[in-house]
XYZ file of C-alpha atoms in Angstrom:
407
model
C 0.000 0.000 0.000
C 1.341 3.421 -0.931
C 0.022 6.881 -0.134
C 1.812 9.767 -1.808
C 2.521 12.799 0.359
C 1.200 16.110 -0.867
C -1.544 14.688 -3.086
C -4.819 12.854 -2.702
C -3.624 9.512 -4.101
C -3.604 6.008 -2.677
C -2.460 2.852 -4.423
C -3.310 -0.571 -3.041
C -2.149 -4.015 -4.114
C -4.033 -7.210 -3.373
C -0.746 -9.133 -3.376
C 0.498 -7.261 -0.317
C -2.719 -6.199 1.420
C -5.723 -8.159 2.651
C -9.327 -7.128 2.018
C -9.942 -6.067 5.631
C -6.852 -3.813 5.717
C -7.719 -2.198 2.405
C -11.343 -1.574 3.353
C -10.279 0.007 6.648
C -7.811 2.251 4.812
C -10.409 3.271 2.233
C -12.764 4.247 5.059
C -10.200 6.362 6.909
C -8.070 8.033 4.209
C -9.485 11.008 2.327
C -8.981 11.046 -1.426
C -10.768 12.598 -4.394
C -11.213 9.937 -7.062
C -10.633 6.214 -7.566
C -8.977 5.096 -10.804
C -10.243 1.571 -11.333
C -8.407 -1.328 -12.900
C -10.766 -3.311 -15.149
C -9.915 -6.376 -13.102
C -12.163 -5.094 -10.319
C -15.886 -5.577 -10.868
C -18.444 -3.172 -9.458
C -19.431 -5.775 -6.850
C -15.887 -6.101 -5.454
C -15.832 -5.139 -1.733
C -13.134 -2.498 -2.269
C -15.185 -0.838 -5.007
C -18.365 -1.029 -2.916
C -16.561 0.717 -0.050
C -15.388 3.499 -2.344
C -18.850 3.983 -3.828
C -20.495 3.972 -0.396
C -18.121 6.797 0.585
C -19.348 8.838 -2.379
C -15.961 8.840 -4.097
C -16.195 8.908 -7.925
C -14.885 5.929 -9.877
C -12.985 6.487 -13.114
C -11.696 3.998 -15.652
C -7.971 4.147 -16.396
C -8.993 4.091 -20.045
C -10.892 7.356 -19.649
C -8.088 8.994 -17.690
C -5.667 8.305 -20.547
C -8.156 9.319 -23.232
C -8.911 12.607 -21.439
C -5.258 13.689 -21.862
C -5.162 12.851 -25.575
C -5.154 15.917 -27.833
C -6.017 14.219 -31.117
C -8.906 12.056 -32.306
C -9.951 8.604 -31.120
C -11.346 5.415 -32.620
C -12.653 3.004 -29.998
C -13.560 -0.613 -30.741
C -15.379 -3.110 -28.560
C -17.122 -6.429 -29.108
C -17.190 -9.964 -27.788
C -14.719 -11.234 -30.392
C -12.268 -9.769 -32.898
C -11.363 -6.501 -31.133
C -7.588 -6.875 -31.221
C -7.506 -7.808 -34.894
C -9.705 -4.839 -35.773
C -7.676 -2.249 -33.865
C -4.427 -3.624 -35.282
C -5.762 -3.237 -38.825
C -7.134 0.247 -38.096
C -3.892 1.377 -36.477
C -1.731 0.027 -39.290
C -3.992 1.702 -41.864
C -3.607 5.089 -40.180
C 0.157 4.626 -39.919
C 0.359 3.662 -43.587
C -1.527 6.866 -44.391
C 1.148 8.877 -42.565
C -0.907 9.661 -39.451
C 0.759 9.608 -36.017
C -1.149 6.700 -34.502
C -0.804 4.318 -31.567
C -2.917 1.444 -30.277
C -3.765 0.985 -26.617
C -6.343 0.049 -24.018
C -7.321 -3.583 -23.685
C -4.954 -4.331 -26.580
C -2.115 -4.528 -24.076
C -0.742 -1.034 -23.463
C -2.748 1.095 -20.992
C -4.237 4.231 -22.490
C -2.433 6.406 -19.927
C 0.936 4.979 -20.938
C 0.250 5.445 -24.653
C -0.759 9.087 -24.224
C 2.117 9.927 -21.870
C 4.653 8.420 -24.256
C 3.041 9.943 -27.374
C 1.641 13.392 -26.511
C 1.276 14.567 -30.128
C -0.756 11.719 -31.613
C -3.124 12.352 -34.494
C -5.144 9.221 -33.704
C -5.506 7.048 -30.638
C -6.962 3.628 -31.484
C -8.358 1.914 -28.411
C -9.467 -1.636 -27.855
C -12.124 -1.367 -25.171
C -13.477 -4.158 -22.971
C -16.803 -4.265 -21.189
C -14.854 -4.244 -17.917
C -13.294 -0.892 -18.840
C -16.667 0.510 -19.877
C -18.244 -0.163 -16.482
C -16.574 2.895 -14.921
C -16.362 5.440 -17.732
C -18.130 8.783 -17.201
C -17.252 11.236 -19.992
C -15.479 8.926 -22.464
C -16.484 10.170 -25.909
C -14.517 8.807 -28.895
C -14.831 10.363 -32.331
C -15.636 6.986 -33.888
C -17.059 4.111 -31.832
C -17.426 0.544 -33.091
C -19.214 -2.488 -31.664
C -18.199 -5.533 -33.706
C -20.578 -8.036 -32.114
C -22.352 -8.860 -28.869
C -22.266 -12.576 -28.096
C -22.478 -14.513 -24.823
C -19.307 -13.602 -22.923
C -18.292 -12.561 -19.400
C -21.719 -13.499 -18.077
C -19.980 -14.630 -14.908
C -19.437 -10.910 -14.252
C -22.275 -9.139 -16.081
C -24.935 -11.692 -15.044
C -27.101 -11.456 -18.176
C -26.968 -10.459 -21.823
C -28.981 -7.277 -21.377
C -26.544 -5.884 -18.800
C -23.606 -6.963 -20.943
C -25.061 -5.314 -24.064
C -25.900 -2.080 -22.257
C -22.375 -1.954 -20.864
C -20.985 -2.314 -24.372
C -23.254 0.505 -25.558
C -21.528 2.932 -23.183
C -18.743 3.171 -25.779
C -20.863 5.558 -27.867
C -20.419 8.438 -25.440
C -22.311 11.680 -25.975
C -21.207 13.041 -29.323
C -19.419 10.369 -31.368
C -19.333 11.403 -35.020
C -19.960 7.802 -36.077
C -21.531 4.911 -34.142
C -20.781 1.748 -36.113
C -22.819 -1.363 -35.269
C -23.948 -4.685 -36.779
C -27.087 -4.133 -38.840
C -29.066 -6.720 -36.895
C -28.414 -4.892 -33.601
C -29.209 -1.363 -34.735
C -32.742 -1.230 -33.308
C -31.577 -2.662 -29.995
C -28.808 -0.114 -29.588
C -31.098 2.745 -30.518
C -33.172 1.788 -27.472
C -30.110 1.414 -25.245
C -28.538 4.782 -26.091
C -29.893 8.246 -25.325
C -29.831 11.097 -27.813
C -29.495 11.290 -31.559
C -26.553 9.387 -33.045
C -25.021 9.033 -36.471
C -25.584 5.299 -36.865
C -23.686 3.314 -39.510
C -24.351 -0.391 -39.986
C -22.326 -3.289 -41.368
C -22.836 -6.985 -41.994
C -23.207 -9.757 -44.557
C -26.548 -8.726 -46.046
C -27.542 -5.849 -48.276
C -29.681 -4.169 -45.625
C -26.422 -2.979 -44.015
C -24.761 0.288 -45.030
C -21.561 -1.689 -45.608
C -21.878 -5.380 -46.479
C -19.445 -8.135 -47.424
C -20.046 -10.405 -50.398
C -17.581 -12.659 -52.277
C -14.409 -10.946 -51.104
C -15.730 -7.410 -51.547
C -17.262 -4.870 -49.168
C -19.973 -2.795 -50.824
C -21.422 0.545 -49.800
C -24.704 0.434 -51.634
C -23.773 -0.334 -55.236
C -20.235 0.997 -54.836
C -17.191 -1.106 -53.975
C -15.705 0.129 -50.705
C -12.953 -2.459 -50.117
C -11.630 -5.440 -52.045
C -10.375 -8.040 -49.578
C -9.781 -11.049 -51.836
C -6.569 -12.825 -50.902
C -6.301 -11.142 -47.490
C -6.886 -12.681 -44.031
C -10.313 -10.998 -44.068
C -11.628 -12.800 -47.138
C -14.232 -15.052 -45.545
C -17.947 -14.614 -44.872
C -17.458 -14.721 -41.104
C -14.511 -12.322 -40.804
C -15.316 -10.241 -43.871
C -18.917 -9.726 -42.824
C -17.801 -8.519 -39.421
C -14.306 -7.018 -39.307
C -14.009 -6.342 -43.039
C -17.337 -4.539 -43.359
C -16.800 -2.666 -40.084
C -13.389 -1.457 -41.263
C -14.917 -0.132 -44.453
C -17.295 1.932 -42.313
C -14.408 3.138 -40.120
C -12.304 4.152 -43.113
C -15.148 6.215 -44.527
C -15.914 7.859 -41.174
C -12.232 8.725 -40.697
C -11.683 9.750 -44.325
C -9.085 7.036 -44.803
C -8.354 6.006 -48.372
C -9.813 2.616 -49.254
C -6.615 1.843 -51.146
C -4.592 2.381 -47.960
C -6.897 0.110 -45.942
C -6.683 -2.576 -48.641
C -2.873 -2.370 -48.644
C -2.838 -2.698 -44.849
C -5.093 -5.757 -45.172
C -2.735 -7.386 -47.681
C 0.244 -6.768 -45.381
C -1.628 -7.801 -42.248
C 0.048 -10.422 -40.078
C -2.553 -12.130 -37.902
C -2.053 -11.973 -34.154
C -0.864 -15.182 -32.464
C -3.296 -17.594 -30.803
C -6.082 -16.648 -33.212
C -6.657 -19.459 -35.720
C -2.877 -19.690 -35.922
C -1.709 -22.487 -38.223
C 1.315 -23.959 -36.489
C 2.172 -26.870 -38.751
C 1.430 -30.267 -40.216
C 2.523 -33.609 -38.826
C 1.841 -36.903 -40.636
C -0.813 -35.244 -42.743
C -2.629 -33.716 -39.747
C -2.911 -29.926 -39.469
C -2.554 -28.246 -36.072
C -4.267 -24.924 -35.326
C -3.874 -22.796 -32.193
C -6.961 -20.738 -31.398
C -6.326 -20.297 -27.683
C -7.762 -16.762 -27.805
C -11.223 -18.300 -28.305
C -12.308 -17.742 -24.709
C -16.062 -17.981 -25.289
C -18.350 -20.358 -27.149
C -19.176 -17.840 -29.873
C -15.474 -17.638 -30.745
C -15.285 -21.434 -30.740
C -18.183 -21.519 -33.217
C -16.419 -19.018 -35.481
C -13.266 -21.141 -35.381
C -15.163 -24.256 -36.423
C -16.786 -22.350 -39.300
C -13.461 -20.990 -40.493
C -11.395 -24.159 -40.084
C -13.273 -26.700 -42.186
C -14.347 -30.237 -41.370
C -12.820 -33.408 -39.936
C -11.824 -31.536 -36.789
C -10.522 -32.999 -33.554
C -11.441 -30.258 -31.079
C -9.685 -29.527 -27.788
C -11.970 -27.387 -25.630
C -12.521 -26.422 -22.020
C -11.048 -24.342 -19.230
C -12.674 -21.844 -16.904
C -16.222 -21.238 -18.187
C -17.664 -17.753 -18.733
C -21.152 -19.038 -19.547
C -23.352 -22.045 -18.838
C -25.342 -22.678 -22.043
C -23.357 -25.082 -24.206
C -26.242 -26.060 -26.460
C -26.144 -23.411 -29.203
C -22.953 -24.823 -30.753
C -24.289 -28.372 -31.034
C -25.271 -28.043 -34.678
C -21.864 -26.910 -35.892
C -20.151 -29.506 -33.710
C -22.227 -32.200 -35.402
C -21.345 -30.814 -38.844
C -17.611 -30.277 -38.425
C -16.147 -32.238 -35.527
C -14.967 -35.852 -35.457
C -14.246 -35.924 -31.708
C -13.922 -33.577 -28.735
C -11.317 -33.645 -25.969
C -12.420 -31.589 -22.948
C -10.145 -30.161 -20.260
C -10.298 -28.036 -17.131
C -13.202 -26.894 -14.979
C -15.721 -26.948 -17.815
C -14.929 -30.515 -18.867
C -17.845 -32.222 -17.105
C -20.425 -29.682 -18.298
C -19.098 -29.836 -21.859
C -19.088 -33.631 -21.767
C -22.696 -33.719 -20.538
C -23.821 -31.293 -23.251
C -21.852 -32.625 -26.215
C -21.200 -36.345 -25.807
C -24.403 -37.250 -27.606
C -23.491 -35.001 -30.535
C -20.118 -36.573 -31.296
C -17.590 -38.640 -29.339
C -16.359 -36.672 -26.320
C -13.467 -37.625 -24.046
C -12.634 -36.128 -20.641
C -8.894 -35.491 -20.645
C -8.460 -33.033 -17.728
C -5.193 -31.496 -19.022
C -4.054 -30.045 -22.337
C -1.190 -32.528 -22.479
C -3.501 -35.544 -22.255
C -5.915 -34.011 -24.754
C -3.107 -33.306 -27.228
C -1.697 -36.846 -27.026
C -5.147 -38.447 -27.296
C -6.153 -36.306 -30.273
C -2.823 -36.940 -31.983
C -3.328 -40.703 -31.786
C -6.872 -40.436 -33.148
C -6.400 -37.953 -36.011
C -5.713 -39.212 -39.521
C -4.387 -37.790 -42.772
C -6.323 -34.746 -43.952
C -7.794 -34.059 -40.524
C -7.284 -31.145 -38.124
C -6.428 -30.832 -34.447
C -7.848 -27.528 -33.255
C -7.305 -25.926 -29.865
C -10.300 -23.606 -29.498
C -11.220 -23.776 -25.817
C -14.394 -21.673 -25.653
C -13.352 -20.835 -22.074
C -10.956 -18.649 -20.147
C -7.587 -20.130 -19.237
C -7.197 -19.202 -15.588
C -8.021 -22.586 -14.100
C -4.788 -24.121 -15.439
C -2.814 -21.279 -17.052
C -1.910 -17.663 -16.340
C -3.314 -16.472 -19.669
C -4.633 -17.600 -23.038
C -1.149 -16.829 -24.385
C 0.464 -19.334 -22.024
C -2.150 -21.923 -22.985
C -1.484 -21.387 -26.697
C 2.264 -21.502 -26.196
C 1.931 -24.801 -24.338
C -0.060 -26.227 -27.257
C 2.618 -25.084 -29.705
C 5.359 -26.536 -27.508
C 3.560 -29.884 -27.486
C 3.411 -29.776 -31.279
C 7.132 -28.986 -31.570
C 7.978 -31.821 -29.173
C 5.887 -34.190 -31.282
C 7.702 -33.083 -34.458
C 11.095 -33.621 -32.844
C 10.063 -37.054 -31.609
C 9.348 -38.279 -35.138
């Protein structure tokens, strides 16, 4: 615990301070505002104590944004945020704009702004956790890529989760970019008049993806053939959304297309790591919810041996049954969710309880044949057995490399 002399600031660390000590300190020390890490939910006892004392809460994201002198694009969604902000940021940089990426992407907004005080554009990946405690956050362009079951262990239900996401639109965003099928819902969630722009896979959207091309009405907005975004699932979401962003930010479509062609996908997201004895291995450890798992199955193909499980964020495993039946040969479940997944899916296709990633990998490797795929797409968080989804993905890749060396 640290209190700075001469200013109204207190910093507490759960590693070094127990709940009772912190709560007593919060009750007795006077300070003006609480900057909240997104790791703390609104129901956390420390946060409840602060709120009961009438002390304002403020997201670190908003603190950093408030010191930024340029313009801001903010992106949220259940899946695909990091990929989208990387593509947006690289497009701006290719266009010669001083641009940095921050927020949930990995670098705190405060750090980005302090290190880069003269930015033209700040591109922020924003999580629902960060949005819980914003007050005046008001990006120039705000994007919601999708709203799918995720983090329901914290937000309790989909309506609360969706409304939290909708806080990204602020008060005066010049462009509010949303999936076409959610437009009416968000109009009800958000106060005031907004400049709504829609995207999707069907022609009722302002920007829609079809056969490798994003159209704006009858006009071609982006051509994405041959890029990582040339698929109905990714093109209809990220590709179409980026076309809307580029128009709202007056970015050249040619620049965005060039950035797409040069784009190097982030690790642990449908990452092809190699082929062994005719079997392809794909690391999709970033799939931490069932919607992301479903996307991975759609994008990967058929004859899949799926490794899934971990720390669950949701309890309804039924909505992916159809695609499991279509695409998956067998499932190998691990971690805390293994019993629930087994109960839900074993009647759909063969399902084996493996407990650990190592056992699942070895069992899948023995079962998979030429032309088939072993896919790690957990559909769960990693924290029951790993420190992060990155560590989980790296373990999977290490198991593959060990198998290659053993041949």
